[in-house]
Short mmCIF file of C-alpha atoms in Angstrom, two decimals:
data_model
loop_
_atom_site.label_atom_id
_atom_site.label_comp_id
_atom_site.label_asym_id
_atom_site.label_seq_id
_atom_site.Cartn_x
_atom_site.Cartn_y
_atom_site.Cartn_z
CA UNK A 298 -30.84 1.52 -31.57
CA UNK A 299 -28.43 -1.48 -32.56
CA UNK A 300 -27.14 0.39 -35.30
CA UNK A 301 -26.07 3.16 -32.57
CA UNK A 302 -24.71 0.41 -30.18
CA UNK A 303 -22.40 -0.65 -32.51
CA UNK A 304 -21.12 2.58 -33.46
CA UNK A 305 -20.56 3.57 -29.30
CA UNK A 306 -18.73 0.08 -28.77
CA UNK A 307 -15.24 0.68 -30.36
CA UNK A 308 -15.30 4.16 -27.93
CA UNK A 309 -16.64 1.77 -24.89
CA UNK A 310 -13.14 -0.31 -26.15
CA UNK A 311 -10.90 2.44 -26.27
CA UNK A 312 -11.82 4.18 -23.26
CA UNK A 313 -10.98 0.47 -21.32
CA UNK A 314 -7.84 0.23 -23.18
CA UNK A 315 -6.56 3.78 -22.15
CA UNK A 316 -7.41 3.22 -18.73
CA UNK A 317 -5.38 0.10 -18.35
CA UNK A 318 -2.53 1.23 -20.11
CA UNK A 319 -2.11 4.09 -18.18
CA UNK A 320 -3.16 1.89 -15.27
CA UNK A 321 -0.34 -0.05 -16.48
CA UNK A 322 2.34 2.05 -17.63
CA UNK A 323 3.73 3.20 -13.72
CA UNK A 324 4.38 -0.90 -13.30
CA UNK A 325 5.80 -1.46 -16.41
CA UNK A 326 7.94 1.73 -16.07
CA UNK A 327 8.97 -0.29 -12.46
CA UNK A 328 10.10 -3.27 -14.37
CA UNK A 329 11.85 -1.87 -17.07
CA UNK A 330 13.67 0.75 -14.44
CA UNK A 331 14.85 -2.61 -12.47
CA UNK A 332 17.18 -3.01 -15.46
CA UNK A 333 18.61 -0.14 -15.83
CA UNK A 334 21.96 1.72 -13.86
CA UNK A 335 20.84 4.60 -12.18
CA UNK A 336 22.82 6.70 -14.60
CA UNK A 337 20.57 5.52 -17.27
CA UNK A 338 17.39 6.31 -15.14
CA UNK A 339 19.14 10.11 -14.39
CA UNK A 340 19.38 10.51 -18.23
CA UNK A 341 16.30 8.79 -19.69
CA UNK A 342 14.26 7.96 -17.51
CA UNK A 343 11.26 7.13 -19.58
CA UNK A 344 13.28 5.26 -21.91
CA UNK A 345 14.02 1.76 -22.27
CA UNK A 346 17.52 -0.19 -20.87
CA UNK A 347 20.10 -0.24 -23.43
CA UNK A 348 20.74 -3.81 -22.01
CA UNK A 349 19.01 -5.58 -20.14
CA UNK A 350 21.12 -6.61 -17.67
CA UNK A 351 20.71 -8.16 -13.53
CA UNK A 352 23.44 -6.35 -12.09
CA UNK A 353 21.05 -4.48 -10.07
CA UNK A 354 19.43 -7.36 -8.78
CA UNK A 355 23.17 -8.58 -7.38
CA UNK A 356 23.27 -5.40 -6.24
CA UNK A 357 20.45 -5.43 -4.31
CA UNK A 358 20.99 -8.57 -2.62
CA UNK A 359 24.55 -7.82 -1.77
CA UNK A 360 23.36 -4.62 -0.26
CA UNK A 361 20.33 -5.19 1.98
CA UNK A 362 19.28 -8.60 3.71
CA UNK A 363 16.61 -8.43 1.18
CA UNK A 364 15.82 -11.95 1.09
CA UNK A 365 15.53 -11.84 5.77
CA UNK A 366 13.30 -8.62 4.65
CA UNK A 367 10.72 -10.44 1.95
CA UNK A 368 10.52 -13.27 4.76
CA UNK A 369 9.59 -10.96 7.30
CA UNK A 370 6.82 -9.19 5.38
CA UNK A 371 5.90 -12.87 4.35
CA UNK A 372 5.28 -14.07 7.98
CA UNK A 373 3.86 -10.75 9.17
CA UNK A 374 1.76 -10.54 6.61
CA UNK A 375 0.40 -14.28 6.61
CA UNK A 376 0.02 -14.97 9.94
CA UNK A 377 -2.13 -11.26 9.77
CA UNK A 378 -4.56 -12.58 7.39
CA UNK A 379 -5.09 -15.85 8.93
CA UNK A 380 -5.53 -14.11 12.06
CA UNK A 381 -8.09 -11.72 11.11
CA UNK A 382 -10.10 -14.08 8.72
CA UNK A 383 -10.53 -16.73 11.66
CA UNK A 384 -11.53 -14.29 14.37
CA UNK A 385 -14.07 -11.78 12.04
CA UNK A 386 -15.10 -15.32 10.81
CA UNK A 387 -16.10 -16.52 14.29
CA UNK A 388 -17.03 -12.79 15.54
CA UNK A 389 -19.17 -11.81 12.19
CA UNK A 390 -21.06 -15.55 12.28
CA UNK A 391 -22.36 -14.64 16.01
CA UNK A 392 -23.65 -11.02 15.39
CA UNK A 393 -25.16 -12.14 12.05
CA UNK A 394 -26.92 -14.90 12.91
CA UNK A 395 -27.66 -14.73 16.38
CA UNK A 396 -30.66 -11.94 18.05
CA UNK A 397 -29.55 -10.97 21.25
CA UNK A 398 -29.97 -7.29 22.65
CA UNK A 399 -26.33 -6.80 22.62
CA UNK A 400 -25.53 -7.46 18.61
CA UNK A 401 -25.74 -3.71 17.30
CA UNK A 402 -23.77 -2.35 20.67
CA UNK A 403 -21.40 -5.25 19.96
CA UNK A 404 -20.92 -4.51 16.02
CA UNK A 405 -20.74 -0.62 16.52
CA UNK A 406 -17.73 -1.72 19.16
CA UNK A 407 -15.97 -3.01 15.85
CA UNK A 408 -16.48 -0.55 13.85
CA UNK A 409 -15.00 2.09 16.02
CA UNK A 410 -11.79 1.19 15.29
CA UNK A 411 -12.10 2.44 11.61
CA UNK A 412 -13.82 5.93 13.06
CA UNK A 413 -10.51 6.32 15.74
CA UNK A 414 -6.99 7.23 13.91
CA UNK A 415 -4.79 4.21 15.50
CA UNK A 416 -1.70 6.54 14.61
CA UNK A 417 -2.37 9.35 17.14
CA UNK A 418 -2.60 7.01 20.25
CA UNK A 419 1.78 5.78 18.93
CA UNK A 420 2.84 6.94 22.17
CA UNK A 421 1.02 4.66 24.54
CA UNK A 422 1.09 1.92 21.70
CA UNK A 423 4.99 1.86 21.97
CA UNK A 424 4.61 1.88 25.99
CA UNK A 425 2.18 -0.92 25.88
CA UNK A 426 4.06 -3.04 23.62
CA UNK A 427 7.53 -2.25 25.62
CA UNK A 428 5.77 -3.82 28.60
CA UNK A 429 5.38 -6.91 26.85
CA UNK A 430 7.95 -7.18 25.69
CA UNK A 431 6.90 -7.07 21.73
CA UNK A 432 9.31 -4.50 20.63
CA UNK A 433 11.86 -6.19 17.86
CA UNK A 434 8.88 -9.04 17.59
CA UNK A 435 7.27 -9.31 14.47
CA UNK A 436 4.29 -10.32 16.94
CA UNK A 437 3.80 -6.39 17.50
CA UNK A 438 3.38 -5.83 13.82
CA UNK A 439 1.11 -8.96 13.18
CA UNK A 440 -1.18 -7.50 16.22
CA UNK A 441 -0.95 -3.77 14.97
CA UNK A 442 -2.23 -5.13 11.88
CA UNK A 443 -5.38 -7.01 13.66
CA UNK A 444 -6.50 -3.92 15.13
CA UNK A 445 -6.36 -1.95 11.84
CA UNK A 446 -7.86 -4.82 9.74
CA UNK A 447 -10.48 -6.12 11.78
CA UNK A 448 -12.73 -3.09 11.65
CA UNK A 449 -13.28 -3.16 7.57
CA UNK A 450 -12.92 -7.10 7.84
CA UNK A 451 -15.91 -7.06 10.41
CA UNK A 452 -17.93 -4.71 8.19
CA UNK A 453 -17.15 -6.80 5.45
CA UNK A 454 -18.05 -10.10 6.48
CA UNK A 455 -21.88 -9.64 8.83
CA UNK A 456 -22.87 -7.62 5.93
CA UNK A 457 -22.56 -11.00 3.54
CA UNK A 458 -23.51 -13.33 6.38
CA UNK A 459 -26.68 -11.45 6.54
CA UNK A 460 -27.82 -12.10 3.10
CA UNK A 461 -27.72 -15.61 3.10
CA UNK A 462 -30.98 -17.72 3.62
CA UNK A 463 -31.58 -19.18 7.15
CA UNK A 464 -32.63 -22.48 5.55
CA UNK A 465 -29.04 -23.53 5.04
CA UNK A 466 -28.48 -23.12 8.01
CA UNK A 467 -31.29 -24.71 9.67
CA UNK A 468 -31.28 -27.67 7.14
CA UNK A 469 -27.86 -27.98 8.72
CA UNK A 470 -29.32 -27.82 12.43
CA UNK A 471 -31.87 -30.27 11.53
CA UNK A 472 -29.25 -33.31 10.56
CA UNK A 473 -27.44 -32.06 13.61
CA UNK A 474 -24.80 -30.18 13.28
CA UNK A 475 -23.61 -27.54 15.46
CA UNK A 476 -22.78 -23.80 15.56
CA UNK A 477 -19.07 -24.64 14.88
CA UNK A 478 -19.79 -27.07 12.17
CA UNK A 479 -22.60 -24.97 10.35
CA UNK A 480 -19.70 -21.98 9.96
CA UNK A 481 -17.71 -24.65 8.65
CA UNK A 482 -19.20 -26.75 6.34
CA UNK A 483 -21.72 -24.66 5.43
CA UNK A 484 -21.33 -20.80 5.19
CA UNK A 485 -17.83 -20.34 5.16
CA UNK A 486 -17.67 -22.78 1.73
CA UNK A 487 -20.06 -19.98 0.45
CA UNK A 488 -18.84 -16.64 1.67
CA UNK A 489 -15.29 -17.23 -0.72
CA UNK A 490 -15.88 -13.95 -2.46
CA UNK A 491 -16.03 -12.12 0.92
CA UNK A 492 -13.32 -13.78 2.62
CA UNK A 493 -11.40 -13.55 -0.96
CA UNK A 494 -12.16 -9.38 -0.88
CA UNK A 495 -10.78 -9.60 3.01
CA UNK A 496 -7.80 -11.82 2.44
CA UNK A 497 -6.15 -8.88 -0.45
CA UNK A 498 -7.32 -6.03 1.58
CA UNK A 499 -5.60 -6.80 4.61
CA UNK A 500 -2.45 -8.71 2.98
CA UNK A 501 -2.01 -5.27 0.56
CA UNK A 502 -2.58 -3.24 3.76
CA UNK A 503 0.40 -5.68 6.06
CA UNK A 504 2.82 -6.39 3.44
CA UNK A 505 2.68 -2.83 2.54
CA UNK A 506 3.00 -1.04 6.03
CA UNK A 507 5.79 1.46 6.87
CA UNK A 508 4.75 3.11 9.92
CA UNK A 509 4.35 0.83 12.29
CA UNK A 510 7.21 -1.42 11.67
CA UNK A 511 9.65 1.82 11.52
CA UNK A 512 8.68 2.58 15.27
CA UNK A 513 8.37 -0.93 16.55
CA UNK A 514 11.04 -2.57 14.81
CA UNK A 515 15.09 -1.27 15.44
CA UNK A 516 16.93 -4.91 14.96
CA UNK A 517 18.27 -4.80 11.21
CA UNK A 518 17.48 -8.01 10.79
CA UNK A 519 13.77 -7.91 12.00
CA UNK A 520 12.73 -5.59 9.76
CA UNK A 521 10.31 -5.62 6.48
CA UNK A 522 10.93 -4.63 3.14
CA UNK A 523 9.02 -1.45 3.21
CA UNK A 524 11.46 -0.15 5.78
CA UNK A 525 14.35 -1.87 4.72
CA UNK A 526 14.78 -0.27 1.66
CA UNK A 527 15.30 2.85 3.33
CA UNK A 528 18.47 1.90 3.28
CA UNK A 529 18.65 2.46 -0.41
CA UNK A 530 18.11 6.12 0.14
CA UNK A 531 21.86 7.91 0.73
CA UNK A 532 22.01 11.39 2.66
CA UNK A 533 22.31 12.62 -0.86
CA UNK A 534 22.18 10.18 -3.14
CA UNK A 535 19.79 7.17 -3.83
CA UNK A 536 20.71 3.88 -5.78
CA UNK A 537 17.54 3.90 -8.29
CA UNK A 538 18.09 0.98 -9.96
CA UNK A 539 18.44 -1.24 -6.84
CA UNK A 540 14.94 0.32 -5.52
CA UNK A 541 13.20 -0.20 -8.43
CA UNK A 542 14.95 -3.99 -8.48
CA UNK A 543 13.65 -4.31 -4.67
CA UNK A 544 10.24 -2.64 -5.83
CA UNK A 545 9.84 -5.61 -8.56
CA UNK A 546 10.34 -8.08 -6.34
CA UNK A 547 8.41 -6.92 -3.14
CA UNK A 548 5.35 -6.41 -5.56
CA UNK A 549 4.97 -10.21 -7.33
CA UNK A 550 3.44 -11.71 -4.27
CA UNK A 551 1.07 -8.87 -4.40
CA UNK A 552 0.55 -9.30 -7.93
CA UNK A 553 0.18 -13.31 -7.91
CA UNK A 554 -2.29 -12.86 -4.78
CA UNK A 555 -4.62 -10.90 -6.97
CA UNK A 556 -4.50 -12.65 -10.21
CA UNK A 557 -5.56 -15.62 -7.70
CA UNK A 558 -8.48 -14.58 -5.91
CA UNK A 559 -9.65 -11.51 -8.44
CA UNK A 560 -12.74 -13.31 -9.22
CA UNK A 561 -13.59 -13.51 -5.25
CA UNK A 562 -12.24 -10.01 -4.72
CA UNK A 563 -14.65 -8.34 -7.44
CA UNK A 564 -17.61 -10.78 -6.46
CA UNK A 565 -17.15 -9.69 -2.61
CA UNK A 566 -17.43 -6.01 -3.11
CA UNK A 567 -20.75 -6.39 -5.23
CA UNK A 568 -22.40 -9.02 -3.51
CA UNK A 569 -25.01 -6.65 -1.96
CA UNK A 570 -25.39 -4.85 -5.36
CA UNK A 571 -28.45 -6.61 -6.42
CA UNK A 572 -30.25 -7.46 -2.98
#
């Protein structure tokens, strides 16, 4: 049996190594595109830059506000995520740990929102935020993406409140601390890998979102990168090497995020696995 384990582990290795190269290979074919003219990408694209060179960075930035853009998709999605965590924090804690008749009706209310396709209802949506004012606000996008994310956020969270013991919590009770302060201090300090897996779901889903900032946002300068890059794309042309430029840069916060908070991303989506 060991003698047959150590003959399947160098295919176990190879198998992991050819799935994250060709995992890899579309973002390292992004980087190295950055560099090249779009001439060079026309010709070979596959190829590496004869020089490596940042004119198309320049480009880029003397093209497009691309630096207003980043900022824009920074704020939007920020403010998002610290939206969503605090209120599925506070919403999740109550139908968790608290019986009242009310708690499934209340947590199948949440959920509806990932059953109902938020794009079909655009019309009204635009109407609703005209009346108040929102449109050219990056407060339209930040609550578009509160309704999309709290759903999966909500499902997310009550499911890992759930499994934790009620001793904590009463331990906490008994020295006499309140609702407030046992969320606090006491699960929230424990639930990291769920609020980690909730954090990169929703920034991922925000910082890359092209829909609804195309039909909420019309100010140049308001926009995010996803849709400001359009402006890459010519009526017959398209500047390749600036959009691959932009592409590298919009995707390192993305990037950095996960290398961060991997660990607490992989532990939140199997932290039911063994219960």
């Amino acid at each position: 049996m060991k003698q047959g384990a150590i003959w399947v582990r160098p295919f176990y290795y190879l198998v992991v190594f050819t799935v994250a190269t060709i995992s890899l290979y579309p973002i390292l074919l992004m980087i190295l595109s950055s560099f090249k003219k779009s001439v060079d990408i026309y010709k070979n694209p596959l190829g590496l830059p004869t020089s490596f060179s940042l004119d198309t960075y320049r480009t880029l930035l003397a093209k497009i506000p691309f630096t207003t853009y980043f900022l824009n998709s920074l704020i939007v999605s920020i403010v998002s995520v610290i939206l969503i965590v605090v209120v599925c924090s506070l919403a999740a804690f109550y139908i968790a740990r608290f019986k009242f008749s009310w708690n499934h009706a209340l947590f199948f209310i949440f959920l509806l929102g990932m059953m109902i396709p938020i794009k079909l209802g655009i019309v009204p949506l635009f109407i609703l935020m005209r009346d108040l004012g929102l449109i050219n606000s990056l407060w339209s996008l930040i609550l578009m993406n509160m309704a999309t994310g709290i759903p999966l956020s909500m499902l997310i969270l009550t499911g890992f409140f759930k499994t934790m013991p009620y001793e904590l919590e009463e331990a906490a009770r008994i020295d006499g601390a309140g609702n407030l302060r046992v969320l606090w201090h006491v699960m929230l300090p424990l639930m990291r890998p769920a609020l980690g897996t909730v954090v990169i779901i929703n920034f991922i889903a925000s910082w890359n979102d092209f829909f609804f900032p195309l039909i909420f946002i019309t100010e140049k300068m308001k926009r995010t990168i996803p849709v400001g890059m359009m402006s890459l794309f010519g009526e017959h042309s398209a500047d390749w090497g600036s959009l691959f430029a932009g592409l590298t840069l919009a995707s390192l916060p993305m990037i950095l995020l996960f290398f961060i908070a991997s660990k607490q991303f992989m532990e939140g989506l199997t932290a039911g696995a063994i219960k």
